[in-house]
Coordinates of C-alpha atoms (C1' of nucleotides) in Angstrom, one line a residue:
Chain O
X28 CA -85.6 33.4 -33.4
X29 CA -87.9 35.6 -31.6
X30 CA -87.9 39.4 -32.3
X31 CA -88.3 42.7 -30.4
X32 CA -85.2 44.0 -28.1
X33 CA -83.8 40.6 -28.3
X34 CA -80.0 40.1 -29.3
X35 CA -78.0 37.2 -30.4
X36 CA -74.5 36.4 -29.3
X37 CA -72.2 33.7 -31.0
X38 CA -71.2 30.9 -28.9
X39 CA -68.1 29.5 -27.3
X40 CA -67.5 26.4 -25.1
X41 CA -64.2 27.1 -23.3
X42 CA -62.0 24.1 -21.8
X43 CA -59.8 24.5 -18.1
X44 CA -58.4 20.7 -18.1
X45 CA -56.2 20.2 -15.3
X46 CA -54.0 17.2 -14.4
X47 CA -51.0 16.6 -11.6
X48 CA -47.9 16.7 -13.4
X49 CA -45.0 15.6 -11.3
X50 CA -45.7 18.3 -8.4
X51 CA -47.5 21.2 -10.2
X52 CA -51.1 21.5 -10.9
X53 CA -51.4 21.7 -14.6
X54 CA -53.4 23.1 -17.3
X55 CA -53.9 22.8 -20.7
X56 CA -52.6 25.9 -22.7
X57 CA -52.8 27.4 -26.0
X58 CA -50.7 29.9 -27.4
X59 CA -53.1 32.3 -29.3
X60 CA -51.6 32.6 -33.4
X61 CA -54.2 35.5 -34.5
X62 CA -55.3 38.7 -32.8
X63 CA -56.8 39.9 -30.9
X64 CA -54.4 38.6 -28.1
X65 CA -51.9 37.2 -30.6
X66 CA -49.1 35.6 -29.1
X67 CA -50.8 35.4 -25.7
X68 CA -51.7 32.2 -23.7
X69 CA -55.5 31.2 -23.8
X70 CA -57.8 28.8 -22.9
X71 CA -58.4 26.0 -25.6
X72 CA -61.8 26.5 -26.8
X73 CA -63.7 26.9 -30.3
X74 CA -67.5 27.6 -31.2
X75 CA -70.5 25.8 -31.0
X76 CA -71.6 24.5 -33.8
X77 CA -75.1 24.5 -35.1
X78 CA -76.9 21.5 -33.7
X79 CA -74.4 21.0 -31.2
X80 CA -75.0 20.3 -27.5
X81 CA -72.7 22.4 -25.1
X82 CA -71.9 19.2 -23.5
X83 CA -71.1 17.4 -27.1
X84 CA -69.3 20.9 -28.2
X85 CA -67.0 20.5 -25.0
X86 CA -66.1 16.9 -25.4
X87 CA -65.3 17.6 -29.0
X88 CA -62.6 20.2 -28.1
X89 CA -61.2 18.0 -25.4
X90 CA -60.8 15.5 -28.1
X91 CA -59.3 17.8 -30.7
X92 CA -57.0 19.0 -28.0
X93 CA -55.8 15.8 -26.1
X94 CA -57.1 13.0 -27.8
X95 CA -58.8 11.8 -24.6
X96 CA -62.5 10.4 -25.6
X97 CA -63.6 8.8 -22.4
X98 CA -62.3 8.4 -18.7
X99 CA -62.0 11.9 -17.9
X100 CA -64.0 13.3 -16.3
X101 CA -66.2 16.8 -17.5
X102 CA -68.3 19.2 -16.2
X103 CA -69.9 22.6 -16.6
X104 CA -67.9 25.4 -14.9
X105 CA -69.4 28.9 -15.1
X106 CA -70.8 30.8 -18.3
X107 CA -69.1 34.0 -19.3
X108 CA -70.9 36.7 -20.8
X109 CA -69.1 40.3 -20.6
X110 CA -70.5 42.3 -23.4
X111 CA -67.3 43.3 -24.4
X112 CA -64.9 40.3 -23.2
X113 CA -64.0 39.6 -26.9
X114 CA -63.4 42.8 -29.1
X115 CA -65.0 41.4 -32.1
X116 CA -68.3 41.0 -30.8
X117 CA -70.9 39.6 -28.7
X118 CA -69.2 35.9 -27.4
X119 CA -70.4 34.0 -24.7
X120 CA -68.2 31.6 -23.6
X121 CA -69.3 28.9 -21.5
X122 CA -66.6 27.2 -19.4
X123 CA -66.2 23.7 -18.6
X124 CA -63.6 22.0 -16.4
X125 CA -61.7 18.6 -17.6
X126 CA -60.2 16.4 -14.7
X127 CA -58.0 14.2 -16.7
X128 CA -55.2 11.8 -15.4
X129 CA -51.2 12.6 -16.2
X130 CA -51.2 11.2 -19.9
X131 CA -48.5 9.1 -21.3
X132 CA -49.5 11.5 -24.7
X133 CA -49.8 14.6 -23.5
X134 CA -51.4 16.1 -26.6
X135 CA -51.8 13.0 -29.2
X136 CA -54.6 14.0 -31.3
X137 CA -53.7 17.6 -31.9
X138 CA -54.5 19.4 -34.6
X139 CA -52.7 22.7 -35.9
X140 CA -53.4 24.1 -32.2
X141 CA -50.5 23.3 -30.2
X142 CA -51.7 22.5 -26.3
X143 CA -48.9 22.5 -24.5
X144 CA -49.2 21.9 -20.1
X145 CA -48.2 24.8 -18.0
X146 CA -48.1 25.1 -14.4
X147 CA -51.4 26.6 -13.3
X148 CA -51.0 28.9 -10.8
X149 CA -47.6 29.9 -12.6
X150 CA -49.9 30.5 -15.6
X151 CA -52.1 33.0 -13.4
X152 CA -49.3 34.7 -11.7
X153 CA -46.8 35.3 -14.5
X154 CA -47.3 36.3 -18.3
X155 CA -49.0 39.5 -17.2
X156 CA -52.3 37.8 -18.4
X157 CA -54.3 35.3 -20.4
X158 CA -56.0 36.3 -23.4
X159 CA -59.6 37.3 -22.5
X160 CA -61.0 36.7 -19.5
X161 CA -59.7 33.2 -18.8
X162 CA -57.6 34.0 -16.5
X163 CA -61.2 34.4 -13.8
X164 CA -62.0 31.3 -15.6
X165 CA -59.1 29.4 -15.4
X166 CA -58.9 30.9 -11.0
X167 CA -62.8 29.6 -11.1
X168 CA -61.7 26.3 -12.4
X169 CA -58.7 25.9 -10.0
X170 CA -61.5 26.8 -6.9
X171 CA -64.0 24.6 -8.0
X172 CA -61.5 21.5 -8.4
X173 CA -59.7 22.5 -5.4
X174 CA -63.2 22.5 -3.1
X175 CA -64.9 19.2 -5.2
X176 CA -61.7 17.4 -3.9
X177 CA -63.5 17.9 -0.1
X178 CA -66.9 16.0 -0.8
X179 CA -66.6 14.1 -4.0
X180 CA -64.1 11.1 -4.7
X181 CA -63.2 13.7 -8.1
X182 CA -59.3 13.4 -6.9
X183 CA -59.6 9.5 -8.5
X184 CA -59.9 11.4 -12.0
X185 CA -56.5 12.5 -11.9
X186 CA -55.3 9.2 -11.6
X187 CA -54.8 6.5 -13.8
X188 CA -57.1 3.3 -13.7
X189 CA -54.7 1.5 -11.1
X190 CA -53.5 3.4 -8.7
X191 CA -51.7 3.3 -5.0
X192 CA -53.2 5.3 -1.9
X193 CA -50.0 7.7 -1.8
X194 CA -50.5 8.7 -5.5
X195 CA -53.9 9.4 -4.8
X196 CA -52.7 11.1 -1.9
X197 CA -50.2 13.3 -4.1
X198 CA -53.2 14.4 -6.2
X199 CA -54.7 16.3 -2.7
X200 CA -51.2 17.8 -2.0
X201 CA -50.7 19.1 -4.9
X202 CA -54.3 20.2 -6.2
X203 CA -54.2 22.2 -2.3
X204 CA -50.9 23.1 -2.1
X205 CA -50.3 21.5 1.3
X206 CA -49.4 18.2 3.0
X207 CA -50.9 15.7 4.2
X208 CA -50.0 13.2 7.0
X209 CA -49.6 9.8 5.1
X210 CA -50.9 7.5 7.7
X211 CA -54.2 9.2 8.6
X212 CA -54.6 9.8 5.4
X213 CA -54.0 5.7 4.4
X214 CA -56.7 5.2 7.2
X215 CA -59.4 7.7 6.1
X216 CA -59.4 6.9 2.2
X217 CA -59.4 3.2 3.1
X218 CA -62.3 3.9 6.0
X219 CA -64.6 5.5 3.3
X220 CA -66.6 3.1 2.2
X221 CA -67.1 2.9 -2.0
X222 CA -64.5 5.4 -2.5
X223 CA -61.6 3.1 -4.1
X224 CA -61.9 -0.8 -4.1
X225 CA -58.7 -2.8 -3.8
X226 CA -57.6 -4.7 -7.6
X227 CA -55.2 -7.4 -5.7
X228 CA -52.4 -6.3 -7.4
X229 CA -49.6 -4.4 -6.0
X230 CA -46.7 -2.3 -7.5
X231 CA -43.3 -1.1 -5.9
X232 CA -43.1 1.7 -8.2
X233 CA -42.2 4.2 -5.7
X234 CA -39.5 2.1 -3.9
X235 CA -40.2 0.6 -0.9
X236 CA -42.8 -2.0 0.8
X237 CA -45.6 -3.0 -2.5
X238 CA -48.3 -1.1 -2.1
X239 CA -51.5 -2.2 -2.8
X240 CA -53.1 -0.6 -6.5
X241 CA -57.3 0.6 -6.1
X242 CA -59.4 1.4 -8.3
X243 CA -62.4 3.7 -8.5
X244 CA -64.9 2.6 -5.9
X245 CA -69.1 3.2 -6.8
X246 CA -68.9 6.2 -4.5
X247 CA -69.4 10.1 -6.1
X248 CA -69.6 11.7 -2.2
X249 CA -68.1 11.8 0.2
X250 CA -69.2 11.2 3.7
X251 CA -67.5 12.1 5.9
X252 CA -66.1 14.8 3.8
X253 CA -62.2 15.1 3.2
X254 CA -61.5 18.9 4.3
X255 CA -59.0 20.8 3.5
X256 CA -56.8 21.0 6.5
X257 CA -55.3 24.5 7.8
X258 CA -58.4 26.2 7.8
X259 CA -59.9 28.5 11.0
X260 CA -62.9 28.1 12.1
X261 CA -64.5 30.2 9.1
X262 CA -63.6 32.0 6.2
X263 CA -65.4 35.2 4.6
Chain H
X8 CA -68.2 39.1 -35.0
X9 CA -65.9 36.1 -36.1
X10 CA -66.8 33.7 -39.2
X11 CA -66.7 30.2 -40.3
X12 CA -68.6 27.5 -39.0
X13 CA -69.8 29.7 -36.0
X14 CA -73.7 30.3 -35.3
X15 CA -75.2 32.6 -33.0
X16 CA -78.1 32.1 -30.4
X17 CA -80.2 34.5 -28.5
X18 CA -79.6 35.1 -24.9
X19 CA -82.0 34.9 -22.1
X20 CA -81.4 34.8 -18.5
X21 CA -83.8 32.4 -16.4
X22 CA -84.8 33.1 -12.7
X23 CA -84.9 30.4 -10.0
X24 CA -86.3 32.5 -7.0
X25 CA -86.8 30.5 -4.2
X26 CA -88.3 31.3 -0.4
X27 CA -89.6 29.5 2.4
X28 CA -93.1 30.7 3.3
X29 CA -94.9 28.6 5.9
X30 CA -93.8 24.7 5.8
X31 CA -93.1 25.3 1.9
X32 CA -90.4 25.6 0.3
X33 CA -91.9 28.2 -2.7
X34 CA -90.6 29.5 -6.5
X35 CA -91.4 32.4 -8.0
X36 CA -93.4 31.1 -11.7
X37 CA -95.2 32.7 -14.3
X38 CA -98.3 31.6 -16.6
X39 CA -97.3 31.6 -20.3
X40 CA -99.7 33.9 -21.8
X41 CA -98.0 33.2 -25.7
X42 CA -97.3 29.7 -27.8
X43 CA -94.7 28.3 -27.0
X44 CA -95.8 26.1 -24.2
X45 CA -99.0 28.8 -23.8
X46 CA -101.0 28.4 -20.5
X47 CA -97.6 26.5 -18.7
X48 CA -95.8 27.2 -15.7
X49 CA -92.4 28.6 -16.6
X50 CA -89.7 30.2 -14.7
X51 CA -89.6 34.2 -15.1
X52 CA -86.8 35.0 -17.6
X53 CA -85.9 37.5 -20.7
X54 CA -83.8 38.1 -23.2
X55 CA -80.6 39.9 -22.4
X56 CA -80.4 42.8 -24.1
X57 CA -77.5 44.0 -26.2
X58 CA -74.9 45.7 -24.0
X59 CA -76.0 44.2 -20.8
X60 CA -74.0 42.1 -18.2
X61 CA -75.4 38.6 -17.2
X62 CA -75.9 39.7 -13.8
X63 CA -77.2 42.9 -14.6
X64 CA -79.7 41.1 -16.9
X65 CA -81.0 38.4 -13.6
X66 CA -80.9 41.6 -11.6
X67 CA -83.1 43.6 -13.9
X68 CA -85.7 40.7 -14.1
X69 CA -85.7 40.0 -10.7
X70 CA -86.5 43.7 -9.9
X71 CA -89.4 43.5 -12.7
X72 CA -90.9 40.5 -11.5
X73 CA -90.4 41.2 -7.5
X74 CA -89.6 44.3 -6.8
X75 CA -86.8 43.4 -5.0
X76 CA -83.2 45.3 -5.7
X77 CA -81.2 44.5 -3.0
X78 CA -80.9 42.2 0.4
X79 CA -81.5 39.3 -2.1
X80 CA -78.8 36.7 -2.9
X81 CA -77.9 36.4 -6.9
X82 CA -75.7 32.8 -7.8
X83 CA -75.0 31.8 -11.6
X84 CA -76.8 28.2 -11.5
X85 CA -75.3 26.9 -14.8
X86 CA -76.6 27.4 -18.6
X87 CA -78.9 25.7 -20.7
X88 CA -78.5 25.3 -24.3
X89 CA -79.7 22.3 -25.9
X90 CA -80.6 23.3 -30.1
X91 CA -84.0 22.5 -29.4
X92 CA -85.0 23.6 -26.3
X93 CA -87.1 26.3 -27.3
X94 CA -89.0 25.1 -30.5
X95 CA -88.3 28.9 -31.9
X96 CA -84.9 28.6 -32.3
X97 CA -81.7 28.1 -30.7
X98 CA -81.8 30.1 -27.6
X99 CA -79.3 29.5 -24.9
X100 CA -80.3 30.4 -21.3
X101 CA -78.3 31.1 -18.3
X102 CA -80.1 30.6 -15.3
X103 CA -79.5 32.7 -12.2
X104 CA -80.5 31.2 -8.4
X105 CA -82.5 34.0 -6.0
X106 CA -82.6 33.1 -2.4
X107 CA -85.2 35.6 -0.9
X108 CA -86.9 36.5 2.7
X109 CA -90.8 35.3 2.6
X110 CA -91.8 39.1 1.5
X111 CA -94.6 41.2 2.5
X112 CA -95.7 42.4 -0.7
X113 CA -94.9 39.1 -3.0
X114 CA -94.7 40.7 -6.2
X115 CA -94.5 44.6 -5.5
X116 CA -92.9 45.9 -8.5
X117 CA -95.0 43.6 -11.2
X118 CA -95.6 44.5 -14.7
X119 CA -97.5 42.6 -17.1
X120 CA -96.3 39.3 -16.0
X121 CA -98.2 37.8 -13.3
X122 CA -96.3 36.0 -11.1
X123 CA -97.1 33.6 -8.6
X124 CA -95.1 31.8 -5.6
X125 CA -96.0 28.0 -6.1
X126 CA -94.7 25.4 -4.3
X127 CA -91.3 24.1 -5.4
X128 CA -91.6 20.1 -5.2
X129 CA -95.4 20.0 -6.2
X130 CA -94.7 22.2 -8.7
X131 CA -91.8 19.8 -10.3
X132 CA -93.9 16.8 -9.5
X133 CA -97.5 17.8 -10.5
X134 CA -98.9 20.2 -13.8
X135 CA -97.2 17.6 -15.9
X136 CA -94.1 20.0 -17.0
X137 CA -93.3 23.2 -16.6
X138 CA -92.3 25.0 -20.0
X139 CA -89.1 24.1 -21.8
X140 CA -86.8 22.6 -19.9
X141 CA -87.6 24.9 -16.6
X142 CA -88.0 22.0 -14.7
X143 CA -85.0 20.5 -14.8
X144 CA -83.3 23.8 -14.0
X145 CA -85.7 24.2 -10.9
X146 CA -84.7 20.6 -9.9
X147 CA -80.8 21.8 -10.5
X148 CA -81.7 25.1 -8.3
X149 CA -83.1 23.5 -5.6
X150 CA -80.4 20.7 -5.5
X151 CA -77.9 23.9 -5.4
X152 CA -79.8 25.7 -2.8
X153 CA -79.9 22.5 -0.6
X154 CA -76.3 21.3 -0.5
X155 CA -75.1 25.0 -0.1
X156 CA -77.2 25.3 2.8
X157 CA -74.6 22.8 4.4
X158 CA -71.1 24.6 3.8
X159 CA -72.6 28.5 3.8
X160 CA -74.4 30.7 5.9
X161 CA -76.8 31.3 2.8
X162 CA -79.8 30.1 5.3
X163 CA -80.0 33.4 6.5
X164 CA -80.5 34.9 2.8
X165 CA -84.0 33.3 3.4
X166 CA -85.0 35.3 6.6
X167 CA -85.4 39.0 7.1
X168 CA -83.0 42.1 8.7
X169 CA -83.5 40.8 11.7
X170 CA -84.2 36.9 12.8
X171 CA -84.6 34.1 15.4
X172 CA -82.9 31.1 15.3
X173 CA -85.9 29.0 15.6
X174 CA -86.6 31.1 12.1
X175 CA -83.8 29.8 10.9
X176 CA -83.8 26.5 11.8
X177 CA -87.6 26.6 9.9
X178 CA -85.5 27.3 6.5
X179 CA -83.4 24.6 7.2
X180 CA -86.6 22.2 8.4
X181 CA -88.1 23.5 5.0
X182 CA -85.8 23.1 2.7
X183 CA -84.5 20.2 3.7
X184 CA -87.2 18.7 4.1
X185 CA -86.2 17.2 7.6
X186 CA -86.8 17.9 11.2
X187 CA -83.5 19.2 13.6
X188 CA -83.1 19.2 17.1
X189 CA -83.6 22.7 18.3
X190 CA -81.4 22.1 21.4
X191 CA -78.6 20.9 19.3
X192 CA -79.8 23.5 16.3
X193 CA -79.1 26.3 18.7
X194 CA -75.9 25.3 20.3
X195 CA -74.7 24.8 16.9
X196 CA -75.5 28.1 15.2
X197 CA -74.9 30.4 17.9
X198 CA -71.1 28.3 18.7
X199 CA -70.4 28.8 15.1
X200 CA -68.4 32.0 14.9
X201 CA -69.4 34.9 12.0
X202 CA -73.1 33.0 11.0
X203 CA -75.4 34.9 13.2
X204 CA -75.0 38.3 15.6
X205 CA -77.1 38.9 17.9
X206 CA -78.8 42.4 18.0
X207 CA -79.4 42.4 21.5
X208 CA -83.5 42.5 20.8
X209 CA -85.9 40.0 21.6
X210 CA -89.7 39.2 20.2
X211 CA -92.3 36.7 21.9
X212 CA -94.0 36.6 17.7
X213 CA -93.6 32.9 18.1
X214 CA -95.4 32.6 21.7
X215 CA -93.5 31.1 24.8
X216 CA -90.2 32.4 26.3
X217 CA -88.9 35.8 24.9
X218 CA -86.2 34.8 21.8
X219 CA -83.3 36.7 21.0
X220 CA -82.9 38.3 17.6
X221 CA -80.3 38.4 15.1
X222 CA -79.0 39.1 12.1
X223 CA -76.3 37.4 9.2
X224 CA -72.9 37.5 10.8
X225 CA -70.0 38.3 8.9
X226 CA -69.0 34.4 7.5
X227 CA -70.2 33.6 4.7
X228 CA -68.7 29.7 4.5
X229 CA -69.3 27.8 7.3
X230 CA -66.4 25.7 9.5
X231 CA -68.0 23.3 10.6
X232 CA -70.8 22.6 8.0
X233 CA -74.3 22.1 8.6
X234 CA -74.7 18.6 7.4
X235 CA -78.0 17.3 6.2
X236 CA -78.7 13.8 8.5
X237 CA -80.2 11.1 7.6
X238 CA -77.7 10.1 4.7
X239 CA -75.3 7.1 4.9
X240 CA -71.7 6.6 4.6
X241 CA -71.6 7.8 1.1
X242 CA -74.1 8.6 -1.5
X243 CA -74.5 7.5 -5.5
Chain C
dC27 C1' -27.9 -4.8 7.3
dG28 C1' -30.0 0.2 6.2
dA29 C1' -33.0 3.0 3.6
dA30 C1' -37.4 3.8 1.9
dT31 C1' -42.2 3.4 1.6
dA32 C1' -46.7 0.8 3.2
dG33 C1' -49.8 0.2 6.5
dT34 C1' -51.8 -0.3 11.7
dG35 C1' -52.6 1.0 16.6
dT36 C1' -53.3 4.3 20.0
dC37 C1' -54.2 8.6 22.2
dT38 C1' -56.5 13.2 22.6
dC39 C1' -59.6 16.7 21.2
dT40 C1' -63.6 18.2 18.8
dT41 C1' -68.1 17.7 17.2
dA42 C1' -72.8 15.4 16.2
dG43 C1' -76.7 13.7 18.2
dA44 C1' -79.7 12.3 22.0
dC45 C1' -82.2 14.1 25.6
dA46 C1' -82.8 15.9 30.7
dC47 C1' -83.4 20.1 32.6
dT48 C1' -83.9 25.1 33.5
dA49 C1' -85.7 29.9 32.0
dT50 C1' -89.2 33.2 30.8
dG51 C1' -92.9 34.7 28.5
dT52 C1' -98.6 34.3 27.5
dC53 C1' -103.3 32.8 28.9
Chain E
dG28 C1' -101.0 27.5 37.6
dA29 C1' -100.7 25.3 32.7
dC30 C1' -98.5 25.7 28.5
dA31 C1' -95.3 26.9 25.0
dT32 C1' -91.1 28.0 23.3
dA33 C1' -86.0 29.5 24.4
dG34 C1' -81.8 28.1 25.8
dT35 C1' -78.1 25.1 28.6
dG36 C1' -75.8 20.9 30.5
dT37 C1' -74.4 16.3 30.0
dC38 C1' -73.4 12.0 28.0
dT39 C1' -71.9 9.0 24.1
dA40 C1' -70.1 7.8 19.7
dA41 C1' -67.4 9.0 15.8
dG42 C1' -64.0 11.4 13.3
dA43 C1' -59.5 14.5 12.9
dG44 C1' -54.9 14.9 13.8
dA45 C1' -50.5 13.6 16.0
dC46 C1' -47.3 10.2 16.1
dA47 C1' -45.1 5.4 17.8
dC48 C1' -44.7 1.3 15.7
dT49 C1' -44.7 -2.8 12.6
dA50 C1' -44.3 -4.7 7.6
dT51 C1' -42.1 -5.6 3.2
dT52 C1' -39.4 -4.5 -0.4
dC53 C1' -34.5 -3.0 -2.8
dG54 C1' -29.7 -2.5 -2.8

DNA sequence: CGAATAGTGTCTCTTAGACACTATGTC
DNA sequence: GACATAGTGTCTAAGAGACACTATTCG
């Protein structure tokens, strides 16, 4: 390691995994057992280990927390570096964000951790406060899922491998907080060439006429982009 | 600083300093003058020192290597921190993106380092490899700088106090790498509310009919985006 | 049958893009 | 005047959003 002013730092990869549970957006929680921040509600996370990847560090954690291996999807969020964000020391934390469908398991592989789901904006409002700085990480997240939604087909990743139009269609209500007009909505999503692809099969899970189940289509963006509706004509 | 099977890296920020002068889109690069990767092309950077914000840490090395304090735009890109990258250890880098006006005085404040704008693309593409893995974060900060073009009025971070549109449509020409209708380039920007103001000054710098100046408006995300043509239905 | 959800058709308004045309400076 | 660049008007095609209407299941 190279010498003069230099300084080293250890290493964190920190996890904001979000799904659509019934109507709430939700993240994966963990209720801290050991100061500092005992007892508070944190971010799952851990340390890097010595010949890890960040990637490889992140999916490791996800595993250890959910039991999920593949199918979700994972990306780099933000990398947080306050010098003194963590009392003990020097701890750089980079931040990843998990898209992961509503599992039927919600937590099967856990170790001693306990993950629990918690609403997220609930989680940012109330509590007075996650441990750390996760709450910025954990708003970050939320922003960056919320505004990856408008150009990217990302919203499939919160669905399961088969999936109907209007359940793809609850993921952008409820990751926005608004709603959306069903019918336009049917006709743009279906218009969008590569974004889902039809299966053949139908369900009548949610009462009603079958509706048809997609899958993921070949498509990562978006064009024309899905916006967010209810904005002006700019925003600071 | 806490135990167990943690491990610590040094920290470094790395600069992605990008401007437009003439038809090129240009980055700010450095000459290794020490092994590793002596006599390459690398991306400014240094180590952050101990009780030092990230941001404070990009600002301080922009400042050293261009003299440039304020007026500039400052983004996290992402972070880098592959065990090998840097042969001398495990050194995690966090890369900052700099969108600056095409300055007078390219490298006022300089120290030691000698830095030198190069051109972006021929830079990735030629001088087989830039140091480390610098060339895949260029690619990464170019790729930023391009798509946020679209939904921000970032553009503007790339011409001076006081600008044409026709200067602006240039960044846009340039780092694009595309040609735009001025008619419709001009209708377009000056009907989009908050991007540009004018300042009620004209210059003839760019021959032919008197053009208005202006300066950034207040917006900073643009409704409607500036979308890059020539791409299909969907991408990827 | 009625209730519920799926999916289509149609209309209007806004915007992108193409391009004719006018405006105002320099040489 | 010729030339160059600035800026406006107009037309067309495509997408967003509103919403009437048809389709297909369950009870």
């Amino acid at each position: 390691v190279p010498g003069d002013i230099s300084m080293t730092a250890a290493l964190t990869v920190d996890l904001v995994v979000l799904t659509v549970r019934g109507d709430s957006l939700s993240v994966l929680a963990v209720r801290r057992g050991v100061t500092p921040y005992k007892g508070r509600w944190a971010l799952p996370g851990g340390f890097v280990l010595a010949d890890e990847e960040l990637l490889d560090a992140a999916e490791r954690e996800l595993y250890e927390e959910t039991g999920v291996s593949v199918d979700a999807h994972l990306e780099q969020l933000a990398t947080y570096g306050s010098p003194h964000r963590d009392p003990r020391g020097r701890v750089v934390s980079v931040a990843y964000l998990a898209l992961l469908p509503n599992l039927p398991s919600p937590k099967a592989g856990t170790d001693a951790a306990e993950a629990h789901w918690r609403d997220a904006l609930e989680l940012l409002e109330k509590d007075r406060g996650l441990a750390f700085d996760h709450a910025q990480i954990l708003q970050d997240g939320i922003e960056r899922a919320r505004s990856k939604l408008e150009y990217t087909s990302l919203a499939a990743a919160f669905c399961n491998e088969e999936f109907t139009i209007a359940e793809l269609r609850h993921v952008y209500e409820t990751v926005w907080g608004v709603s959306l007009d069903p019918r336009n909505f049917h006709r743009k999503v279906s218009g969008t060439e590569g974004f889902v692809e039809p299966t053949g099969r139908t369900t009548t899970r949610d009462g009603g006429r079958p509706a048809q189940l997609f899958r993921r289509g070949g498509a990562s963006l978006l064009h024309p982009a899905m916006l967010r509706p209810g904005r002006g004509c700019l925003l600071r």
